[in-house]
Each structure stands twice: as C-alpha cells, then as structure tokens.
PDB file of C-alpha atoms in Angstrom:
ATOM      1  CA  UNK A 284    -113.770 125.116-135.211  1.00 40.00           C
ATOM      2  CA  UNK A 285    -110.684 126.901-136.047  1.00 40.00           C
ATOM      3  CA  UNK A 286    -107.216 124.992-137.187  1.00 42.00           C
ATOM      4  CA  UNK A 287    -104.430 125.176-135.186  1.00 38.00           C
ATOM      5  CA  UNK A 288    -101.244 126.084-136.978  1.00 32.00           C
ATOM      6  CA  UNK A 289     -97.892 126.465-135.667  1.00 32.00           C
ATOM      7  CA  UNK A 290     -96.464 128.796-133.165  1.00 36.00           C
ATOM      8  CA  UNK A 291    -100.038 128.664-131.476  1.00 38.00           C
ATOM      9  CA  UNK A 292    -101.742 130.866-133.839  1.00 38.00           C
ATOM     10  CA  UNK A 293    -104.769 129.426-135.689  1.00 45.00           C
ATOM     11  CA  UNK A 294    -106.023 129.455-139.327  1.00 48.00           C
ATOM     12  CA  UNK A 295    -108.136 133.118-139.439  1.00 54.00           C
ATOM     13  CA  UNK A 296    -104.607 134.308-138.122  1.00 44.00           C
ATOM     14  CA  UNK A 297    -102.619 133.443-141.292  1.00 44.00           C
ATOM     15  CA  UNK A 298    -105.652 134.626-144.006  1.00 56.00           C
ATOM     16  CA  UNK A 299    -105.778 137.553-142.040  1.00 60.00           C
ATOM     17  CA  UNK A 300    -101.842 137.958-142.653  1.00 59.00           C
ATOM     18  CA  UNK A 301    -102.646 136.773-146.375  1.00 66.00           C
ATOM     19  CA  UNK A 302    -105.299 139.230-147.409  1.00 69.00           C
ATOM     20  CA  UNK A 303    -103.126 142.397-145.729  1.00 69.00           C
ATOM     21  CA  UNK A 304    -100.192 141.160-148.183  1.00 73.00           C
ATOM     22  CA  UNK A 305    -102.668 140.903-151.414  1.00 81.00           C
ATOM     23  CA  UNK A 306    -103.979 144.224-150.517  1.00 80.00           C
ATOM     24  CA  UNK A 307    -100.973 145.988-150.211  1.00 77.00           C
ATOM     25  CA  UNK A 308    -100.219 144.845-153.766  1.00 84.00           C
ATOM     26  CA  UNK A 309    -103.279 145.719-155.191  1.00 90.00           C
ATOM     27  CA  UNK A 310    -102.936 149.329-153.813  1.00 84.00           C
ATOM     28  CA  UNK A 311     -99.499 149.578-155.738  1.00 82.00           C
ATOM     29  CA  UNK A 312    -100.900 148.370-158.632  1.00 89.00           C
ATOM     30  CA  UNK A 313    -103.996 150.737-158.561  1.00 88.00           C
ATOM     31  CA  UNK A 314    -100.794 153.496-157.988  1.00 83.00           C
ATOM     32  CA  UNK A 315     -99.104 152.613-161.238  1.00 84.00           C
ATOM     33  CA  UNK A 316    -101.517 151.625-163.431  1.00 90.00           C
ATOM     34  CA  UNK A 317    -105.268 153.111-162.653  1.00 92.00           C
ATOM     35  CA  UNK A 318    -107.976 150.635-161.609  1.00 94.00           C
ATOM     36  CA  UNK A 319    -108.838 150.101-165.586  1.00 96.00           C
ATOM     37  CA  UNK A 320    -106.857 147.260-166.189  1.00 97.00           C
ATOM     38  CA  UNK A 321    -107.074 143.408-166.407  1.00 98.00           C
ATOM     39  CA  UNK A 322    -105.313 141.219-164.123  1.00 98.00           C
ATOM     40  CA  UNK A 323    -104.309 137.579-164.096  1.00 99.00           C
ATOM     41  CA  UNK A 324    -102.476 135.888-161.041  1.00 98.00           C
ATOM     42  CA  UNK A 325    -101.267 132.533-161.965  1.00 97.00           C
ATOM     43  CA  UNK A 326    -101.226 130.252-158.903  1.00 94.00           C
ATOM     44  CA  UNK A 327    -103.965 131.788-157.688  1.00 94.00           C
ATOM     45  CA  UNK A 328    -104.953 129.364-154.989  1.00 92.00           C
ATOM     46  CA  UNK A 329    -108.330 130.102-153.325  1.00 92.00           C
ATOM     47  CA  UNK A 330    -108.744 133.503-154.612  1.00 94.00           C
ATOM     48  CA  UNK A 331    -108.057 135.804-152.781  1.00 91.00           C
ATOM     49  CA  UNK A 332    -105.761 138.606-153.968  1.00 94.00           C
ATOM     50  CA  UNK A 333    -108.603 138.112-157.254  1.00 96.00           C
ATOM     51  CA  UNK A 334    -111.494 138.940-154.677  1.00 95.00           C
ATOM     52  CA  UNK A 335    -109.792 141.983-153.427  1.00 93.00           C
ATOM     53  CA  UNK A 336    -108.628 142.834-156.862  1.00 96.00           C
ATOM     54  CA  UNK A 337    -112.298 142.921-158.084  1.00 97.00           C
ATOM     55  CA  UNK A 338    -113.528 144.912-154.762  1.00 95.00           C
ATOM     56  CA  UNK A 339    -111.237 147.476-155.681  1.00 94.00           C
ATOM     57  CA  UNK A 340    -113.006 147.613-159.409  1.00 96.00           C
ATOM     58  CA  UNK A 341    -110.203 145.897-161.456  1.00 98.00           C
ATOM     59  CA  UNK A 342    -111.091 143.419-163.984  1.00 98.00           C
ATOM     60  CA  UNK A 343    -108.984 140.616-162.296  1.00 98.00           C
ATOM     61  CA  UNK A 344    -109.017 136.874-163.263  1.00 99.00           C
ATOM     62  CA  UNK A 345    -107.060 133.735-161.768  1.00 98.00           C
ATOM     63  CA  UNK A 346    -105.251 130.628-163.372  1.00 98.00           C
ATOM     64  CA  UNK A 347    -104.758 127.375-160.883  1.00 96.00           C
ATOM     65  CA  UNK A 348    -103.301 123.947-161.502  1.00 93.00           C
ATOM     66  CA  UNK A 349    -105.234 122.754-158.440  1.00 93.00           C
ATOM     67  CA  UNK A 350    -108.776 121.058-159.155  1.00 94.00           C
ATOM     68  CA  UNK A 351    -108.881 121.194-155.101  1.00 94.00           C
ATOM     69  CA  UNK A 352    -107.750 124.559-154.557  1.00 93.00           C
ATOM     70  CA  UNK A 353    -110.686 125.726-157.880  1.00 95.00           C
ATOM     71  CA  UNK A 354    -113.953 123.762-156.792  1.00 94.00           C
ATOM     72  CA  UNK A 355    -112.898 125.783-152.522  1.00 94.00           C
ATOM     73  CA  UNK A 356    -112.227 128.552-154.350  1.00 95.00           C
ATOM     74  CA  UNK A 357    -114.167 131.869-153.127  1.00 95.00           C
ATOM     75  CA  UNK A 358    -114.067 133.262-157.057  1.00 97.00           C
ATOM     76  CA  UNK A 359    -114.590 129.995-159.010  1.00 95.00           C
ATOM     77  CA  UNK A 360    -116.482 132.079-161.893  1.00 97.00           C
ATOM     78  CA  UNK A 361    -113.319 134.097-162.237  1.00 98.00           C
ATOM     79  CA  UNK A 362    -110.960 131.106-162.446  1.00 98.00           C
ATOM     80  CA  UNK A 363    -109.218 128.549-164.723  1.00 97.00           C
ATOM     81  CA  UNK A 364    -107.198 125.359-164.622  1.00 97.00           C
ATOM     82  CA  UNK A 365    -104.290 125.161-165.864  1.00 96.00           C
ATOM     83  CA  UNK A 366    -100.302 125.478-165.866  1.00 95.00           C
ATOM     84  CA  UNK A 367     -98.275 128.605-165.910  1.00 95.00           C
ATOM     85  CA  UNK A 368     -96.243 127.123-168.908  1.00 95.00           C
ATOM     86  CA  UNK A 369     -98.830 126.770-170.818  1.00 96.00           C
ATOM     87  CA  UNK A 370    -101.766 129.617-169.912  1.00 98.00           C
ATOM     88  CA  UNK A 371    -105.344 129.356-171.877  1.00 97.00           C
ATOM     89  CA  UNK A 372    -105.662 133.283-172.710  1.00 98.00           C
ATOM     90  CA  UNK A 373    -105.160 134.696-175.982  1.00 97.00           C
ATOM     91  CA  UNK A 374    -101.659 137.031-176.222  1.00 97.00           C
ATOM     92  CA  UNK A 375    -101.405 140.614-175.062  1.00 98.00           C
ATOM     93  CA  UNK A 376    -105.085 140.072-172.958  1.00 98.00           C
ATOM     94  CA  UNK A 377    -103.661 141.366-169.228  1.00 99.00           C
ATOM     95  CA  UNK A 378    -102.466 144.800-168.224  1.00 98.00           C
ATOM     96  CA  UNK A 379    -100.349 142.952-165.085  1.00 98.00           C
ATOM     97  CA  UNK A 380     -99.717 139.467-164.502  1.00 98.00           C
ATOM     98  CA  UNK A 381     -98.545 138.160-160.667  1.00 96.00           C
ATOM     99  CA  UNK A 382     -97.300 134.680-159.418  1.00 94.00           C
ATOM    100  CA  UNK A 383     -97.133 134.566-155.604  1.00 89.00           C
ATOM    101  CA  UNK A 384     -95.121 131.971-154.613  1.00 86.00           C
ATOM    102  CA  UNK A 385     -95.448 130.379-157.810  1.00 88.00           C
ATOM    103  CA  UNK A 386     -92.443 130.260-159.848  1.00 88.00           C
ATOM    104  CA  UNK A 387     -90.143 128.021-157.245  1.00 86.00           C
ATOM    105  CA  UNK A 388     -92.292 125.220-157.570  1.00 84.00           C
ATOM    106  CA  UNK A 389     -91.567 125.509-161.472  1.00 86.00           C
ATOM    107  CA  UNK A 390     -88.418 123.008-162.313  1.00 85.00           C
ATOM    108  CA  UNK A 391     -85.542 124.739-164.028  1.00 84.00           C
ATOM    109  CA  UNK A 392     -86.639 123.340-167.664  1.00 88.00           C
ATOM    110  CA  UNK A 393     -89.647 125.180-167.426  1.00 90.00           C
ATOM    111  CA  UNK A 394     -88.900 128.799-165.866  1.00 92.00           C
ATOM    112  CA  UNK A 395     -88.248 129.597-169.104  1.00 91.00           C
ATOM    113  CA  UNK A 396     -91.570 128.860-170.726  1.00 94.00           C
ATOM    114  CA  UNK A 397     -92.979 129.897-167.876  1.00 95.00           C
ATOM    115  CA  UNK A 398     -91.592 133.397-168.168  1.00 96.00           C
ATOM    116  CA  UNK A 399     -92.462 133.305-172.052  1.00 96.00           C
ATOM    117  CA  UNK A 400     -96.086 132.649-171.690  1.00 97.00           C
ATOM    118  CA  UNK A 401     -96.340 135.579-168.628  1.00 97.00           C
ATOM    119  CA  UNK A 402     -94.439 137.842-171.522  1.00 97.00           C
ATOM    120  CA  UNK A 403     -97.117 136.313-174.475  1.00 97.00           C
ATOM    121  CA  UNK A 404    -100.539 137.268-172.127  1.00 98.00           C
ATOM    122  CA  UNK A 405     -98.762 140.148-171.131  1.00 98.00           C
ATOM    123  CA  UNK A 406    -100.335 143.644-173.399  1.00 98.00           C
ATOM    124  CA  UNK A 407     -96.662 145.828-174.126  1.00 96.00           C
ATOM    125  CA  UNK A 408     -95.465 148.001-171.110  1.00 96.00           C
ATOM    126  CA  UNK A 409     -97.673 145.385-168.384  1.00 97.00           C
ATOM    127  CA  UNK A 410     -96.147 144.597-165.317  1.00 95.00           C
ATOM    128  CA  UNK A 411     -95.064 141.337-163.762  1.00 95.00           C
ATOM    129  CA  UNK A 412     -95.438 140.838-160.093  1.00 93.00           C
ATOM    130  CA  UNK A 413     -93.071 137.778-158.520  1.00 91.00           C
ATOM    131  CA  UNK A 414     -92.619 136.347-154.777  1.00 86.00           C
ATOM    132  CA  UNK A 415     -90.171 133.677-154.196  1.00 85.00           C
ATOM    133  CA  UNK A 416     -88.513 132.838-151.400  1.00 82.00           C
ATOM    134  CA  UNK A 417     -84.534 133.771-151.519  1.00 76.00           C
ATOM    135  CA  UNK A 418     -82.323 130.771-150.891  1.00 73.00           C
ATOM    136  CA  UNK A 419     -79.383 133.585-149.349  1.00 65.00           C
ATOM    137  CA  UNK A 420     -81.773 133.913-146.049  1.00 55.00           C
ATOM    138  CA  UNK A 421     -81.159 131.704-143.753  1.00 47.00           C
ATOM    139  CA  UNK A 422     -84.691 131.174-142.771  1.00 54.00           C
ATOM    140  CA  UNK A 423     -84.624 129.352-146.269  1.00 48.00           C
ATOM    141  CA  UNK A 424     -82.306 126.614-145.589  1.00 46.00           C
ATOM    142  CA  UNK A 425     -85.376 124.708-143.811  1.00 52.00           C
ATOM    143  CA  UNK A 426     -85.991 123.271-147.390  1.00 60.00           C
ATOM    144  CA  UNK A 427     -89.621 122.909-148.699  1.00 61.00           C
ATOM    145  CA  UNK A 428     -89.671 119.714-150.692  1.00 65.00           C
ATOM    146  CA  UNK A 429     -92.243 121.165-153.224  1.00 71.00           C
ATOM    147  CA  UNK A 430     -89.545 123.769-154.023  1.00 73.00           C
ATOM    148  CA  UNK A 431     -88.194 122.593-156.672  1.00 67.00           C
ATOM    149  CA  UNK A 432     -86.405 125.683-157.976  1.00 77.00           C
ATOM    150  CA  UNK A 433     -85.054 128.463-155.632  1.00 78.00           C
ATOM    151  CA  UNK A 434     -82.665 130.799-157.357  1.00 78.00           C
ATOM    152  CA  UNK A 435     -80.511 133.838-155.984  1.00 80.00           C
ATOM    153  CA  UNK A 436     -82.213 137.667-157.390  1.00 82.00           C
ATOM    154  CA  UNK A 437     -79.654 137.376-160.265  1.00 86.00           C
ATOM    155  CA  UNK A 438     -80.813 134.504-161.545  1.00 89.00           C
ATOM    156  CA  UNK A 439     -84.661 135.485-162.005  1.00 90.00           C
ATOM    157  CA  UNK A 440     -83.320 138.881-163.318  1.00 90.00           C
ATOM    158  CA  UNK A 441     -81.402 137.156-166.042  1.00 92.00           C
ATOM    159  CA  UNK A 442     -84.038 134.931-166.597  1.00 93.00           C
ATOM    160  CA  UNK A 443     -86.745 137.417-166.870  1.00 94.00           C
ATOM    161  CA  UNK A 444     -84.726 139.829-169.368  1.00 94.00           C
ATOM    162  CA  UNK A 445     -83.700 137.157-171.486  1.00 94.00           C
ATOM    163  CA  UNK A 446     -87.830 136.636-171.488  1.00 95.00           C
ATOM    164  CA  UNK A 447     -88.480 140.587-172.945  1.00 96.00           C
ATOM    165  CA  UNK A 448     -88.536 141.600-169.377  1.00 96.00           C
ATOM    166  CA  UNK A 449     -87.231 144.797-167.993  1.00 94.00           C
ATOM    167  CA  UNK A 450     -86.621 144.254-164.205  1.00 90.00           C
ATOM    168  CA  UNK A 451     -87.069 147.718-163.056  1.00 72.00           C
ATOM    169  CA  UNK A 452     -86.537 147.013-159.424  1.00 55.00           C
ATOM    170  CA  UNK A 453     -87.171 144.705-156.572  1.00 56.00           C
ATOM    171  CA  UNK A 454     -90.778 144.946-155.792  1.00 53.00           C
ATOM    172  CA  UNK A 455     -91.606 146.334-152.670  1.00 53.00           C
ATOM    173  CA  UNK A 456     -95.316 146.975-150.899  1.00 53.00           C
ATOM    174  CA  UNK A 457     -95.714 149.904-149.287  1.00 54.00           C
ATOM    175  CA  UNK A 458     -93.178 149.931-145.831  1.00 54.00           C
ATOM    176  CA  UNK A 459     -94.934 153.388-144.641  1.00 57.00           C
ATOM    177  CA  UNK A 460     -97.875 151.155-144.270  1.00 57.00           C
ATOM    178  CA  UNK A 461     -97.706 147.392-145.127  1.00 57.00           C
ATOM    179  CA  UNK A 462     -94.953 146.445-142.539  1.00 57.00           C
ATOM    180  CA  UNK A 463     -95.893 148.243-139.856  1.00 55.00           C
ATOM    181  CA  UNK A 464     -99.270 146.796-139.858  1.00 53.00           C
ATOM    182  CA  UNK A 465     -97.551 143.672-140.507  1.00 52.00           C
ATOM    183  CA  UNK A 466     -95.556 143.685-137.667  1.00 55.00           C
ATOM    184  CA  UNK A 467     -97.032 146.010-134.982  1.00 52.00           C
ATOM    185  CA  UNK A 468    -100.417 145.784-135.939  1.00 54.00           C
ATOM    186  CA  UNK A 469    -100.691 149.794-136.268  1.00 55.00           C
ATOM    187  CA  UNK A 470    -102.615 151.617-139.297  1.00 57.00           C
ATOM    188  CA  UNK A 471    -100.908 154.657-140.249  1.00 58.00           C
ATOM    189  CA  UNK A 472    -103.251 157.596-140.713  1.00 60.00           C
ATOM    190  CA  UNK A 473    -101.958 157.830-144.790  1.00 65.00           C
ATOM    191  CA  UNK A 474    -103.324 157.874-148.092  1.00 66.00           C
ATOM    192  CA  UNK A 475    -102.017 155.255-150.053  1.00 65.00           C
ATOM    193  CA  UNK A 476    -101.052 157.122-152.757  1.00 65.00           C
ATOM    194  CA  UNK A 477     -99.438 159.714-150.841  1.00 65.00           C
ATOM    195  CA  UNK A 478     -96.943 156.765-149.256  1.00 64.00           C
ATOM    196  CA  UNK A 479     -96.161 155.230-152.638  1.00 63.00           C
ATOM    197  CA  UNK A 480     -95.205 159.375-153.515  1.00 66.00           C
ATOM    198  CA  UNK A 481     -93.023 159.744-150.223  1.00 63.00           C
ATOM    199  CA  UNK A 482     -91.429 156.014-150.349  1.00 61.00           C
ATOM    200  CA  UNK A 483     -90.783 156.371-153.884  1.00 62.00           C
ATOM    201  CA  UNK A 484     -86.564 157.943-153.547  1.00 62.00           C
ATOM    202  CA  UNK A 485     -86.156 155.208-151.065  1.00 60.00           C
ATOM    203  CA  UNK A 486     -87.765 152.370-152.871  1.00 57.00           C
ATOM    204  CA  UNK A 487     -85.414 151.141-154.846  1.00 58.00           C
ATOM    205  CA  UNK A 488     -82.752 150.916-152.076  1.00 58.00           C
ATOM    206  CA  UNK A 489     -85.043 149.345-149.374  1.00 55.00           C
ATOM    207  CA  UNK A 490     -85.971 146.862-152.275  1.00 54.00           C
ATOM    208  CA  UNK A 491     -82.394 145.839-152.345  1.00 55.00           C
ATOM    209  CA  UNK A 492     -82.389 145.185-148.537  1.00 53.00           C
ATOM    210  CA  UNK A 493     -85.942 143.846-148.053  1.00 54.00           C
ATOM    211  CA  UNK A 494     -84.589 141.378-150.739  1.00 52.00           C
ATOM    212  CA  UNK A 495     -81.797 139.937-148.981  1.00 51.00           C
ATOM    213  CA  UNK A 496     -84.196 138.476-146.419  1.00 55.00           C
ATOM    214  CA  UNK A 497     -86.532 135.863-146.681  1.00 61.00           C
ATOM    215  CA  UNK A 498     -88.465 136.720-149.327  1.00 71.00           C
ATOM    216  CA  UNK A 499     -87.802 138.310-152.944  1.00 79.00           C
ATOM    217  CA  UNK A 500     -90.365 140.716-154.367  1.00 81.00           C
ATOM    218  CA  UNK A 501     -89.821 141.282-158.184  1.00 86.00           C
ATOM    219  CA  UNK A 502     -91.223 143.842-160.363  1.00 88.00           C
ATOM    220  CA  UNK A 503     -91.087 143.457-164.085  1.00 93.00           C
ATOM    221  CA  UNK A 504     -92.349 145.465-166.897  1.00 95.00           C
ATOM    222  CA  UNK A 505     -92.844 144.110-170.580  1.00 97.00           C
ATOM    223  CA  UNK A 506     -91.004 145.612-173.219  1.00 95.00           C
ATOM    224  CA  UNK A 507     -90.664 142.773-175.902  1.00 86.00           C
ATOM    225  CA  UNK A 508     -92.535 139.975-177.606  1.00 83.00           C
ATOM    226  CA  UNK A 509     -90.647 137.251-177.464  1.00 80.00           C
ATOM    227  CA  UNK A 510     -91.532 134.512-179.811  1.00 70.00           C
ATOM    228  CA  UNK A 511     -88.592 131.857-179.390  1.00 65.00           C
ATOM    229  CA  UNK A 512     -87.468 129.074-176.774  1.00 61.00           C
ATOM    230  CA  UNK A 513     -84.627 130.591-176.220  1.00 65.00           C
ATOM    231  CA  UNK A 514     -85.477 131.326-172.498  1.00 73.00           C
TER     232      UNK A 514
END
C-alpha cells in the first residue's frame, strides 16, 4: 500500500519527483565531464542519483551516515558509512563529488572540514555539486529542526573558495527540459546536449534568479589542495 504524504499526493509521487531531479544532474554532468569519471555523493540516502549514475555508465559510489538509510538502500554494494567531515577514500579518487541536501544539516564548526575533505577526495579541476535550501525564500522560514546550518549564497561561496574552490556559477539543471517536466509534466522533443549548448549564454543569469528561490544549486570546480584548518 502506498504512503500518503502531504498535499494528497502519495509516496511513488515524490521518488518519481526525486529520480527526474538526480537525472537531470547526471545529464549535466555527462555534458561537462564525459561518462568516464568517478563519482561520490555524500548523503547519499537510498541511492538513487548512484543507481542512475551507474545506468548511465559512470563509475559512481555513495557515502551515508545512516545505518537505516544503507541496509534499505537499492545500491548497498556501492555504499559506505560514514560522515562528510571525515570521508573513508584515499585523496584525489573522484572526478565530481555532490551533497544534496547535505551540507545544512552540517553545524557551522564543521562546514569547514566538510568542504576540506570534498576538496581532499576531489582529483584537480573535479566538480562539486551542492543543494541547500536558501534561508532569503520565504518558503524557508517554516524552519526544519534538523537544519542546523542555512546560510545566504555568499556565505557557501566564501566558504567554498576559502576551501580551494572556484565557484564558477550557481548550478542550474537543464530549464529547457528539467522544469518544464517538473512543473507541466511535458518532455521536450531535445537532445540533452543540445539544451545544455542553447541554455548555456543564459545560464549563468537564470542561476542567479533560480537561486533566490527556495533552493540554491552550487557548482564548484577544484583548483587547489588545501592542506590546513583554516576553513
């Protein structure tokens, strides 16, 4: 029997929702980088965006501090346990690195380690993948108690280039396709690749608005080893 969740809509309704997001990501990755790479997404919960990852032919892998979420997960060869400030691969092992909704249940004395150990797994010129929620949206200010640390963009852009991050824009899925299956539930007859081409002049604008709503997506490329605390 299927869960009821809010608003009347039931559990298949929210993976569904879910595994569109994760594959929308993946499809930018596989734009930027090639499907040859290694991927780790810390927080991965039950596996998902790690199962889609690997469907597409990328070498992806999956770090959780959940012993519940691990022995339900649909990928438990694929996954570890353990803490994003403190992540059990050896340094430069992962082309990109992602934490979905991750990094605002991190307290304030740890985003910086956290940050520093996503930079230390991180191979030079790998990309960093971050949603958090953005505490300037409204929709925000129904506070989740687990949130222990929701920061404005210019805080996790400081943050991250103090880390040996460049923050090359606000990350942003594909709008040609991703939102308006999203919200109207309509494919759009386009290669993937040629949307990322034809979204690409506008991207970094509609990453600046897209960011000012309820959700921050933040896309970070490597470009130092940083070996200190200083974060």
């Amino acid at each position: 029997m299927r869960k009821k969740f809010y608003c009347g809509y039931d559990e298949s309704y929210y993976k569904e929702r879910i595994i569109i997001q994760k594959k929308h990501m993946i499809k930018f990755v596989i734009f930027l980088k090639g499907k040859n790479v290694r991927w780790l997404d810390v927080g991965c919960g039950l596996g998902y965006l790690i199962k889609e990852a690997v469907e597409e032919g990328i070498d992806a892998y999956g770090l959780e501090l959940s012993r519940y979420a691990i022995e339900n997960s649909i990928m438990k060869d694929r996954v570890l346990q353990g803490s994003i400030t403190n992540i059990p691969y050896k340094s430069n092992t992962f082309d990109v690195v992602s934490a979905i909704d991750c990094i605002e249940h991190v307290n304030k004395r740890d985003a910086g380690t956290s940050f520093l150990e996503l930079n230390r797994v991180l191979k030079p010129g790998g990309i960093c993948i971050l949603t958090t929620p953005n505490p300037l949206h409204i929709g925000n200010w129904m506070y989740d108690l687990t949130h222990v640390n929701v920061r404005e963009p210019e805080y996790w852009k400081r943050l991250l280039q103090k880390c040996g991050f460049k923050v090359k824009l606000p990350y942003l899925p594909s709008f040609l396709k991703y939102y308006f299956y999203w919200n109207l539930n309509v494919a759009l007859p386009i290669a993937d690749s040629l949307a990322f081409k034809l979204e690409e002049p506008l991207r970094r604008l509609l990453g600046h608005v897209m960011s000012s709503k309820g959700r921050l997506y933040i896309f970070a490329e490597k470009i130092d080893e940083v070996k200190n605390s200083e974060c």
